[in-house]
mmCIF file of C-alpha atoms and ligand atoms in Angstrom:
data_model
loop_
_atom_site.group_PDB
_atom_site.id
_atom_site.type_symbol
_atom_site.label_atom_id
_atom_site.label_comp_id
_atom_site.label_asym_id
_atom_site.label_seq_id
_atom_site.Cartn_x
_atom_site.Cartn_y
_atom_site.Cartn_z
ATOM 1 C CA UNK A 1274 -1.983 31.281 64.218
ATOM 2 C CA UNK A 1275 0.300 31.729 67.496
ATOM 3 C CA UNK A 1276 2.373 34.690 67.838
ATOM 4 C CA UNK A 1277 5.163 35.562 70.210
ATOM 5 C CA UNK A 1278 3.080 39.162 70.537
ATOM 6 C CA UNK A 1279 -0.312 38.171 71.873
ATOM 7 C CA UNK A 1280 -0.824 37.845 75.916
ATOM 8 C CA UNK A 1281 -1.787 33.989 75.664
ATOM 9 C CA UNK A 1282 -1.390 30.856 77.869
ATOM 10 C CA UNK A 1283 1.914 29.132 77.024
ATOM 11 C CA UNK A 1284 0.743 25.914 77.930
ATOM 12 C CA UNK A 1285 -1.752 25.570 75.090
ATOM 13 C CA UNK A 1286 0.031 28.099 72.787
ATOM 14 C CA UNK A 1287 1.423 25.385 70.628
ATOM 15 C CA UNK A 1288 0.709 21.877 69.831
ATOM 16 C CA UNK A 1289 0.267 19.949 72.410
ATOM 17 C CA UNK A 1290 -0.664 16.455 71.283
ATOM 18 C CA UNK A 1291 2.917 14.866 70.662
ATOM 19 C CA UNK A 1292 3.871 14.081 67.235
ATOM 20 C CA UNK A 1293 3.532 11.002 64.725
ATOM 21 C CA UNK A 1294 5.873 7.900 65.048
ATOM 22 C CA UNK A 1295 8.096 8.754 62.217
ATOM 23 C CA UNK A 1296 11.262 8.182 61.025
ATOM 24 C CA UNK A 1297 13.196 9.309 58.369
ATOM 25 C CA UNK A 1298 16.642 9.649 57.199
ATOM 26 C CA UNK A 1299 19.412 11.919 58.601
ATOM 27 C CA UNK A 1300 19.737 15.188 58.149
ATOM 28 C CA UNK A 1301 15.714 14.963 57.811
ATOM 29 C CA UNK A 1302 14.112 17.528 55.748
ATOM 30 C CA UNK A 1303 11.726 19.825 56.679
ATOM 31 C CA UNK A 1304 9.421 19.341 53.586
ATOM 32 C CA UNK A 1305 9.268 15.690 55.317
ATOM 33 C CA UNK A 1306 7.678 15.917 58.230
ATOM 34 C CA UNK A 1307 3.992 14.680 58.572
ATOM 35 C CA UNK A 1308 3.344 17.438 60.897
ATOM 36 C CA UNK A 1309 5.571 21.210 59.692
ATOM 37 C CA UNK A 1310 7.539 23.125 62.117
ATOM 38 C CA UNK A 1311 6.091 26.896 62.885
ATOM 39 C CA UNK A 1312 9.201 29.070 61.900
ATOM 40 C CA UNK A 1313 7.399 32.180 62.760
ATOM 41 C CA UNK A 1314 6.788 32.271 58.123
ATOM 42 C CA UNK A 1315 3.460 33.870 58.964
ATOM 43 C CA UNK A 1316 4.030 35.912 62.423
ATOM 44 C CA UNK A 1317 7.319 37.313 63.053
ATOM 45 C CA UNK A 1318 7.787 40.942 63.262
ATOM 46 C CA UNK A 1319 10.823 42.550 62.621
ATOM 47 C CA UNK A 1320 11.505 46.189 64.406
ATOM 48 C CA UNK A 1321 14.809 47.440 63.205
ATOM 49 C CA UNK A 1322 17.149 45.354 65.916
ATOM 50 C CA UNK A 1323 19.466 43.921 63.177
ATOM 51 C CA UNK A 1324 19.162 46.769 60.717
ATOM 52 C CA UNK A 1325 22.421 46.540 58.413
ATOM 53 C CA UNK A 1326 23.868 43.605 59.920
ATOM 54 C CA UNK A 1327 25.643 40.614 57.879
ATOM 55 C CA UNK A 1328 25.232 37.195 59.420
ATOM 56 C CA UNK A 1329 26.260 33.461 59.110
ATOM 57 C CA UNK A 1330 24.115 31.374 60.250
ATOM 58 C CA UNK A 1331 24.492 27.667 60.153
ATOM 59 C CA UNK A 1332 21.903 24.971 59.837
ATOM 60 C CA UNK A 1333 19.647 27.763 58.584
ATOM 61 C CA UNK A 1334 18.178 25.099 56.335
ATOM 62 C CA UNK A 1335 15.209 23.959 58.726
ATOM 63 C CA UNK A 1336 14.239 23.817 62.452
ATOM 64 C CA UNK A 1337 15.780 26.444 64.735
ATOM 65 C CA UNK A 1338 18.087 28.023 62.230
ATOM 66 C CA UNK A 1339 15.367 28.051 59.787
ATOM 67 C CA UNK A 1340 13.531 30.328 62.645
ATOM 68 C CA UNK A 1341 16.826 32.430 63.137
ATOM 69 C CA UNK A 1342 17.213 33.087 60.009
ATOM 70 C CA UNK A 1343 13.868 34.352 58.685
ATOM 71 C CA UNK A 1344 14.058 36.241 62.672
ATOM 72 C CA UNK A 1345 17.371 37.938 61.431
ATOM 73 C CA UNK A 1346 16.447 38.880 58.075
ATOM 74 C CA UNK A 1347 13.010 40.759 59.046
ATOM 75 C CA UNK A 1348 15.232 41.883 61.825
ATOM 76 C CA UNK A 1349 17.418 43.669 58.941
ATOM 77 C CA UNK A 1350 20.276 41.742 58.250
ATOM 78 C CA UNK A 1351 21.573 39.789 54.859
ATOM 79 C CA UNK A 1352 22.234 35.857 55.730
ATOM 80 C CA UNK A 1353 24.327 33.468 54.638
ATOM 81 C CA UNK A 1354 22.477 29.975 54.751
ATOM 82 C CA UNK A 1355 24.424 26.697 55.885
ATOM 83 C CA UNK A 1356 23.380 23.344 55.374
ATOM 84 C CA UNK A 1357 24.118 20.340 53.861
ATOM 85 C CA UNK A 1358 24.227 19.848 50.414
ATOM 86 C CA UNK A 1359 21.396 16.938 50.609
ATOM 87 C CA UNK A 1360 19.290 19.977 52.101
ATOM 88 C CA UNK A 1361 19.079 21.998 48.935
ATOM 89 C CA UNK A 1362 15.322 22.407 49.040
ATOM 90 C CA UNK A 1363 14.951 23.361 52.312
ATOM 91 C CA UNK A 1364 17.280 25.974 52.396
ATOM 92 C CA UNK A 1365 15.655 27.552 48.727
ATOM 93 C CA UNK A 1366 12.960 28.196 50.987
ATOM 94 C CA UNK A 1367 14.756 29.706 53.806
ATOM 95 C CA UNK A 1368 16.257 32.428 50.901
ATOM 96 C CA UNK A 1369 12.877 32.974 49.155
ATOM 97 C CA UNK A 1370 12.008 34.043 52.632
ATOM 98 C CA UNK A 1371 15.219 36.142 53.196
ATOM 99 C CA UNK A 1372 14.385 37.969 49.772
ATOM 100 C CA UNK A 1373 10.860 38.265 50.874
ATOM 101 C CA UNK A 1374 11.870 40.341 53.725
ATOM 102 C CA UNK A 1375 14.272 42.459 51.428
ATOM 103 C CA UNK A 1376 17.211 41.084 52.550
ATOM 104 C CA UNK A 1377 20.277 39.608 50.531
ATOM 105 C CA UNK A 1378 20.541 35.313 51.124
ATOM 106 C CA UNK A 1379 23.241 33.798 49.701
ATOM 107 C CA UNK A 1380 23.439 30.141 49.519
ATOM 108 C CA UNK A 1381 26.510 28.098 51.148
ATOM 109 C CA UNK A 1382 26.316 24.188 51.946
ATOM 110 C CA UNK A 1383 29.155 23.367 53.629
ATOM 111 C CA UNK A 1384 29.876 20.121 55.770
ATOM 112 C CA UNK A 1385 30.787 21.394 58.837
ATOM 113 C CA UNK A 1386 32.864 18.335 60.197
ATOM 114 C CA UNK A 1387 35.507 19.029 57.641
ATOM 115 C CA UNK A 1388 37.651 21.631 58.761
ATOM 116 C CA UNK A 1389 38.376 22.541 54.992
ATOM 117 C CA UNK A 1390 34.850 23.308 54.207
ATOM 118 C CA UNK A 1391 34.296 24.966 57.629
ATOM 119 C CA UNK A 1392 36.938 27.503 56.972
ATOM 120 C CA UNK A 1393 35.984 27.973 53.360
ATOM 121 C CA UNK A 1394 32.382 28.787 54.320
ATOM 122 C CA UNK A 1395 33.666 31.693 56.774
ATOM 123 C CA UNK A 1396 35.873 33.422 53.722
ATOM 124 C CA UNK A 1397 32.556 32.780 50.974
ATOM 125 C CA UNK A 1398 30.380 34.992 53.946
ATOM 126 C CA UNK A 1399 32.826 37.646 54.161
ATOM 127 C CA UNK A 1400 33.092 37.732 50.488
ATOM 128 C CA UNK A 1401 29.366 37.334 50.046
ATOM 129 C CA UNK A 1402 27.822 39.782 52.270
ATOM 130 C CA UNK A 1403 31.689 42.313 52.187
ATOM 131 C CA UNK A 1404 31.714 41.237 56.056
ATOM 132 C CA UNK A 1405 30.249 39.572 58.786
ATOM 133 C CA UNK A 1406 29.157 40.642 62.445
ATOM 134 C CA UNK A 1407 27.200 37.974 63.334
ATOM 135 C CA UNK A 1408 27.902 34.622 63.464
ATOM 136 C CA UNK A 1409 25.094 32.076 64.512
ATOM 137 C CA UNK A 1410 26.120 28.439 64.944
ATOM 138 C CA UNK A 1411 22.682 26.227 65.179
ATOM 139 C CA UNK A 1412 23.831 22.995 63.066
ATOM 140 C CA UNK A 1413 24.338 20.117 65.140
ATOM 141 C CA UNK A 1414 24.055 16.539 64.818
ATOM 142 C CA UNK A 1415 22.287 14.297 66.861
ATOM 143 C CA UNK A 1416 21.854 10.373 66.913
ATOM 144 C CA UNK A 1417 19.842 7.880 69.174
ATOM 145 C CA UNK A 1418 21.705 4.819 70.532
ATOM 146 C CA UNK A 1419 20.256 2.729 72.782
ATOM 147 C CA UNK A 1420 22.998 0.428 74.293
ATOM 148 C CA UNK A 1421 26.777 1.985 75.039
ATOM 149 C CA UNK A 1422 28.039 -1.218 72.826
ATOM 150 C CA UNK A 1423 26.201 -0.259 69.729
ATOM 151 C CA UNK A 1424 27.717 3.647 69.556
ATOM 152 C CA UNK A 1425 30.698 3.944 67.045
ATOM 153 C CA UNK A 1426 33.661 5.610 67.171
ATOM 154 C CA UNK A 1427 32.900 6.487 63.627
ATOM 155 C CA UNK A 1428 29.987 9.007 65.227
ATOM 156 C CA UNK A 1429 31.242 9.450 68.289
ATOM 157 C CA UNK A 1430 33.780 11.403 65.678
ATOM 158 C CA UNK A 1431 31.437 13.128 63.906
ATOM 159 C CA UNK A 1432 29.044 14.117 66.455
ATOM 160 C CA UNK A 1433 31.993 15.912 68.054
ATOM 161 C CA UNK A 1434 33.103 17.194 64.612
ATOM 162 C CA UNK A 1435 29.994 18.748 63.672
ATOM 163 C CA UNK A 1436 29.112 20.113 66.697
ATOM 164 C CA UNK A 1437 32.300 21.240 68.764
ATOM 165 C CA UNK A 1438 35.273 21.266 66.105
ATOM 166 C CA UNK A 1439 33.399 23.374 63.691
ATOM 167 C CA UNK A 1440 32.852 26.120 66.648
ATOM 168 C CA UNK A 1441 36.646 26.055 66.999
ATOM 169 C CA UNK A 1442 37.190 26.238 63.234
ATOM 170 C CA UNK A 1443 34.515 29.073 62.302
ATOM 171 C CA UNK A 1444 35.448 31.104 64.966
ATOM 172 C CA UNK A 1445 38.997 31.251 64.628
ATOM 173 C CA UNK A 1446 38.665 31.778 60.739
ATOM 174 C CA UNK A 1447 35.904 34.442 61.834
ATOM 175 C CA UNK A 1448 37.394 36.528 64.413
ATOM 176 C CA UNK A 1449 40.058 37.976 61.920
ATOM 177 C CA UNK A 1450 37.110 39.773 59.684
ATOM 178 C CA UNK A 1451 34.642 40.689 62.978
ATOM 179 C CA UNK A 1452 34.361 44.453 63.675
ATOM 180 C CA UNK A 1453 34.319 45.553 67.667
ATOM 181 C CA UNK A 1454 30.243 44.759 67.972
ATOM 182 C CA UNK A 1455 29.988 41.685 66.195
ATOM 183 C CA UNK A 1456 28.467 38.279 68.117
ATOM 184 C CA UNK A 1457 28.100 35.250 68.289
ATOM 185 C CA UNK A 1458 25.145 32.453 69.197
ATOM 186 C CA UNK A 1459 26.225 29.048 69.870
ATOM 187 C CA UNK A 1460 23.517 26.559 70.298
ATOM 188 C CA UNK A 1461 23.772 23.972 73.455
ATOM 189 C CA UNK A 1462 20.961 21.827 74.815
ATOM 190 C CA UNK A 1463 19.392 21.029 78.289
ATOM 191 C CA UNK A 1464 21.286 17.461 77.496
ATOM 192 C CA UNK A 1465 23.985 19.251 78.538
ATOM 193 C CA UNK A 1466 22.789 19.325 82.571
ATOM 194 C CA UNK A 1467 20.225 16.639 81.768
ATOM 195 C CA UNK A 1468 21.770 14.040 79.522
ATOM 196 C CA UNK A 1469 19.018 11.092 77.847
ATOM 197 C CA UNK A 1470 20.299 7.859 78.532
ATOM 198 C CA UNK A 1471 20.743 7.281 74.529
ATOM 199 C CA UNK A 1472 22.438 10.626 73.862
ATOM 200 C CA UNK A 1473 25.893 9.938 75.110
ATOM 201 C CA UNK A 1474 28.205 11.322 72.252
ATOM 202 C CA UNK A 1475 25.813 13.933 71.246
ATOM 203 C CA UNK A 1476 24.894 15.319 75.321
ATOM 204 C CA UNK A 1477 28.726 15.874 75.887
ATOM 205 C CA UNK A 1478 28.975 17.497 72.967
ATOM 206 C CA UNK A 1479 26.146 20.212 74.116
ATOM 207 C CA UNK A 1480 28.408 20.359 77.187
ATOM 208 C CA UNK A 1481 31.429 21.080 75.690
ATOM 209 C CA UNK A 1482 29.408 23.995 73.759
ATOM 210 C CA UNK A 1483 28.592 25.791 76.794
ATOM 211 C CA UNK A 1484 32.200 25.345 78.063
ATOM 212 C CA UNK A 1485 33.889 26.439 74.828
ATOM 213 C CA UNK A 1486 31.561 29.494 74.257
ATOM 214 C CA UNK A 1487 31.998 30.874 77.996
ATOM 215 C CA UNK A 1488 36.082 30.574 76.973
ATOM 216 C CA UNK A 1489 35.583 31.794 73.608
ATOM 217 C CA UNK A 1490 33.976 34.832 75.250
ATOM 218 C CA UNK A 1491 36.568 35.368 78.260
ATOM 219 C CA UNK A 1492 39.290 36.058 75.375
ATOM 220 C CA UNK A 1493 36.861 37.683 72.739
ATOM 221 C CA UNK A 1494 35.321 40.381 75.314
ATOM 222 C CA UNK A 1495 37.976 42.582 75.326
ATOM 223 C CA UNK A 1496 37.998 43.185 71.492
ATOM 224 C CA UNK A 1497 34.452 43.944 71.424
ATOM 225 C CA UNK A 1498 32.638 40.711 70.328
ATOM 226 C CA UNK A 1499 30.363 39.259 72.370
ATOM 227 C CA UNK A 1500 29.785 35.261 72.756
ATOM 228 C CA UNK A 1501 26.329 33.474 74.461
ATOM 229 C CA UNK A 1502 24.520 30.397 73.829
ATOM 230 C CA UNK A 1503 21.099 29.407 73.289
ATOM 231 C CA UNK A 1504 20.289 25.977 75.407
ATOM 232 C CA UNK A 1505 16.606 24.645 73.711
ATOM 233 C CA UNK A 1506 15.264 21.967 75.354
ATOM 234 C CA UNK A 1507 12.534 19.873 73.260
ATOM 235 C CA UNK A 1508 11.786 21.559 69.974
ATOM 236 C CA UNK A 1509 9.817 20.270 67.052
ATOM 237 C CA UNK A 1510 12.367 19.561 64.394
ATOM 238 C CA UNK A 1511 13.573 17.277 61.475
ATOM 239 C CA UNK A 1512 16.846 16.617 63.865
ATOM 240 C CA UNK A 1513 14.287 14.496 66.586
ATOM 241 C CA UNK A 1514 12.411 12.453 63.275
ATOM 242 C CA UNK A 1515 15.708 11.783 61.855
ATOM 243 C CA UNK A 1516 17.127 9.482 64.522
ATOM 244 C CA UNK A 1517 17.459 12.084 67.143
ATOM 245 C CA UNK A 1518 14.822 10.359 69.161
ATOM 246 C CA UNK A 1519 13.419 6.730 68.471
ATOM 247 C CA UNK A 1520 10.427 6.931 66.485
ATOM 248 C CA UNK A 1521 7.935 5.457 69.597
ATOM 249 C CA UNK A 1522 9.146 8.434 71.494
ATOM 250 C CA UNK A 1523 8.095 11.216 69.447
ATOM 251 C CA UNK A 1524 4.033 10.786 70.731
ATOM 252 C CA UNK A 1525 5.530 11.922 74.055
ATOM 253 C CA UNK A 1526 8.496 14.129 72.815
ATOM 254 C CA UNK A 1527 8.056 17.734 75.279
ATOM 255 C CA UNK A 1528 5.341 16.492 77.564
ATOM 256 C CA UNK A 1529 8.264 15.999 80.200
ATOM 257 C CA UNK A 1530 8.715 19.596 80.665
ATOM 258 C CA UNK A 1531 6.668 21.465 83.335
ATOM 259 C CA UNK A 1532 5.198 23.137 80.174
ATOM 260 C CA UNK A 1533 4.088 19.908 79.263
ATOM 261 C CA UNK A 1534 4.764 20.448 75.310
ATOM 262 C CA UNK A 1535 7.568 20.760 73.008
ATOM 263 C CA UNK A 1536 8.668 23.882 71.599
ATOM 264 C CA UNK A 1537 8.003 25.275 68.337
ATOM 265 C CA UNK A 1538 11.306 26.651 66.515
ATOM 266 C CA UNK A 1539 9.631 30.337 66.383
ATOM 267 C CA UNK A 1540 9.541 30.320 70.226
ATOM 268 C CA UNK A 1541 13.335 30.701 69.970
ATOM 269 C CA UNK A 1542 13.711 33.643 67.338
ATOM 270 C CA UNK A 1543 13.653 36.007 69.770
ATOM 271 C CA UNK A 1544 16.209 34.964 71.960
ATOM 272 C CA UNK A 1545 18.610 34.349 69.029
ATOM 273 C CA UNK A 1546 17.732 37.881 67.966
ATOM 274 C CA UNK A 1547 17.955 39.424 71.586
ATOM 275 C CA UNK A 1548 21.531 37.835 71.898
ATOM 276 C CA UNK A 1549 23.056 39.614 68.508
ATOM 277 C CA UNK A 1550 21.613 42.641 69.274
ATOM 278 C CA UNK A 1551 22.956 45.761 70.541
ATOM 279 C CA UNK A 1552 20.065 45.443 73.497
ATOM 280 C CA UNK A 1553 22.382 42.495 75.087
ATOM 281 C CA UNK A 1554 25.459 44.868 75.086
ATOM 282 C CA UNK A 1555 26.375 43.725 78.071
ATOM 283 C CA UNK A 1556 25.762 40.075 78.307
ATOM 284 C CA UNK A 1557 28.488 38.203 77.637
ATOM 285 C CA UNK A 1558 29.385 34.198 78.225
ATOM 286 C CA UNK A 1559 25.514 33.484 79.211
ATOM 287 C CA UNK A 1560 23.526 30.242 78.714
ATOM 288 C CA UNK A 1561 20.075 31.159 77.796
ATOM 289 C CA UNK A 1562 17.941 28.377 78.133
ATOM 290 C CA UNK A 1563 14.869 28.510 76.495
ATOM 291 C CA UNK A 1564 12.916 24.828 77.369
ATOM 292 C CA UNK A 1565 9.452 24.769 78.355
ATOM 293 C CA UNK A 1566 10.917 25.046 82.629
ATOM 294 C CA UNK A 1567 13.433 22.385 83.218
ATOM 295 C CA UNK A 1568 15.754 23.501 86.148
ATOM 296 C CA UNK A 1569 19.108 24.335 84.885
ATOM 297 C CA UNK A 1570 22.521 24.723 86.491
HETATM 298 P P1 NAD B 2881 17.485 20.536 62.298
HETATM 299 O O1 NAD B 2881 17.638 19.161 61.788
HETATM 300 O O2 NAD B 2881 16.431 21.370 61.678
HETATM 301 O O3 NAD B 2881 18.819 21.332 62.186
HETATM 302 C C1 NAD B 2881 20.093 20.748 62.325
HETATM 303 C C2 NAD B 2881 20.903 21.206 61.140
HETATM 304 O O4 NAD B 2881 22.260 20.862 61.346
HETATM 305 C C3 NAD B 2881 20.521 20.535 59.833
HETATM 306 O O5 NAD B 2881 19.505 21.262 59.165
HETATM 307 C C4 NAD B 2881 21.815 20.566 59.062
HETATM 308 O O6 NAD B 2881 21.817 21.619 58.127
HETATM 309 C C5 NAD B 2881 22.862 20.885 60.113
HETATM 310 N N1 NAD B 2881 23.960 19.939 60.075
HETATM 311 C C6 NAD B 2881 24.017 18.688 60.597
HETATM 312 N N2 NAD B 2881 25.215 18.140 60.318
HETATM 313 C C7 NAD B 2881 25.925 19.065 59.611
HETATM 314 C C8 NAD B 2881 27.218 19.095 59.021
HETATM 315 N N3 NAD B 2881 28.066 18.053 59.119
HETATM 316 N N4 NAD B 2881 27.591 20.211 58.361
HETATM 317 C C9 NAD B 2881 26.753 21.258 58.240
HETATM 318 N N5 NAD B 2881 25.525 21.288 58.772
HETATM 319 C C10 NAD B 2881 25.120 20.203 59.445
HETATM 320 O O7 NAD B 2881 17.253 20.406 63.864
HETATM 321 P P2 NAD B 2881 17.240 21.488 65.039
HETATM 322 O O8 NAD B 2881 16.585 20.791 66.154
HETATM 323 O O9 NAD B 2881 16.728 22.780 64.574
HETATM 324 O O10 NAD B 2881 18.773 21.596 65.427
HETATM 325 C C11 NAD B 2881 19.461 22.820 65.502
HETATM 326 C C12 NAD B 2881 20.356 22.842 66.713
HETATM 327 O O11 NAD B 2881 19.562 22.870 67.876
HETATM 328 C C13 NAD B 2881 21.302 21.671 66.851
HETATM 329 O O12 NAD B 2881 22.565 22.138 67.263
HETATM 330 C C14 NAD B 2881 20.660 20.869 67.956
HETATM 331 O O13 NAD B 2881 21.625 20.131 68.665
HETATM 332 C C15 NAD B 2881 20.083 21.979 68.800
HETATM 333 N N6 NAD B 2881 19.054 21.547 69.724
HETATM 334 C C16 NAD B 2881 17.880 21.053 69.251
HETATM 335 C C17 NAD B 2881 16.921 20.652 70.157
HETATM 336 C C18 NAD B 2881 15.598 20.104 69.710
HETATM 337 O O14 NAD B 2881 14.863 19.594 70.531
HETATM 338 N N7 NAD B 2881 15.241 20.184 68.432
HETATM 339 C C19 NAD B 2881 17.159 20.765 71.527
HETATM 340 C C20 NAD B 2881 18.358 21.278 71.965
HETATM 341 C C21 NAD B 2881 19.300 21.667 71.044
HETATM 342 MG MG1 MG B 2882 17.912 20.533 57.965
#
């Protein structure tokens, strides 16, 4: 089993064969895929970096968040899980996980593109976990179209709902509750330098993340709280069999990168982790892309 411990060759750490041709229907569950997702279940180590701490973290339900959030609670802290309600399962096994590691999980789906249920979730972690000082924004949605004439305004909406509105909604309901040390991880994407030629809506909306976070953390330096982003490129996930990609290119999905593999959500724990801990004190407003060595801005 891979570890992020073990002096190894990252070219052949993971899988490197592509994955199957499938498709299934958004959000995509993890229990769905013909081929799982390492999460870092059996391998990651917790030392003591998030000892005490009381995190949100959104789209904790599978894929990367699923890897943040098992990362944070061996790390110490008590999460709330986000997801969508269609995601129940998943996210049961994100808190048995959570408990596993001796840490409180407390269950929250929430739609994210409705600004009600956005600022609800913020006041349910504060109530949940008496406080928050970590706030970790992974959910995002993301939907192939081929041909300009075929994208709707319908989810041209909601892509920028989901993925930029509720960063403007959670924060601003957040800030009011986080204590001077608190942080907060948005989650971009290389399609935000690199955009694919089907990801129009969803690319600009990775884009905007970046943009928004490095504001966000201009104005929130001062009182202590500390904003950066994690950019993934190609990572193994329900979001890429759910209509993120087109089925016939999930055989190739990763093998562009210089890497020549896509990423496993456990290869990003640690940089989620680094960011909300007290090591990156003084990192503030960085992109930290994490994508197998595609050149970045
Ligand atoms: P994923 O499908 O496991 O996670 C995405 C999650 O977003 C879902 O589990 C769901 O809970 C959540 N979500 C979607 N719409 C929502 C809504 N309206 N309200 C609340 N939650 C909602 O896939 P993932 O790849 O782990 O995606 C996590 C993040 O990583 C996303 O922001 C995605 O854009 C970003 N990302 C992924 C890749 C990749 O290759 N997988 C690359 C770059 C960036
Ligand atoms: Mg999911």
């Amino acid at each position: 089993m891979p570890d992020q411990y073990t002096f190894t060759n990252p070219v052949d750490q993971y899988r490197t064969d592509g994955y199957p041709e499938q498709g299934i229907a958004e959000p995509g569950l993890e229990s769905e895929l013909e081929v799982r997702a390492d999460h870092g279940e059996d391998t990651y180590r917790g030392t003591g970096r998030l000892e005490g701490r009381k995190a949100l973290v959104t789209g904790a339900d599978s894929g990367i968040g699923r890897a943040a959030a098992i990362a944070y609670a061996r790390e110490g802290a008590d999460v709330v899980l986000n997801y969508l309600p269609e995601e129940q399962s998943d996210a049961e096994a994100v808190a048995q996980l959570v408990r596993d590691a001796g840490r409180k999980a407390v269950l929250a789906p929430a739609d994210l593109s409705v600004e009600s249920e956005a600022r609800q979730l913020v006041r349910t972690a504060v109530e949940e976990l008496g406080g928050l000082d970590a706030i970790v924004l992974v959910a995002g949605k993301q939907v192939w179209v081929d041909d300009l004439a075929d994208l709707t305004s319908e989810q041209f909406d909601a892509t920028f709902k989901t993925n930029v509105y509720s960063v403007f909604w959670v924060v601003q309901e957040a800030v009011p509750h986080l204590p001077a040390g608190s942080t907060i991880v948005t989650t971009s994407s290389i399609q935000a330098y690199s955009p694919a030629p089907g990801l129009v809506d969803y690319a600009t909306t990775k884009a905007a993340i970046n943009t928004i976070s490095k504001a966000l953390a201009q104005q929130l330096a001062p009182k202590g709280i500390r904003v950066n982003v994690v950019a993934p490129g190609p990572f193994w996930t329900p979001l890429q069999a759910s209509g993120g990609q087109p089925p016939e290119n999930l055989p190739e999905f990763g093998k562009e990168t210089p890497l020549g593999r896509a990423g496993q959500p456990a290869e990003l724990a640690g940089a989620y982790v680094y960011l909300a801990s007290a090591e990156s004190g003084y990192t503030v407003g960085e992109t930290l892309n994490v994508n197998g060595g595609m050149p970045t801005p």
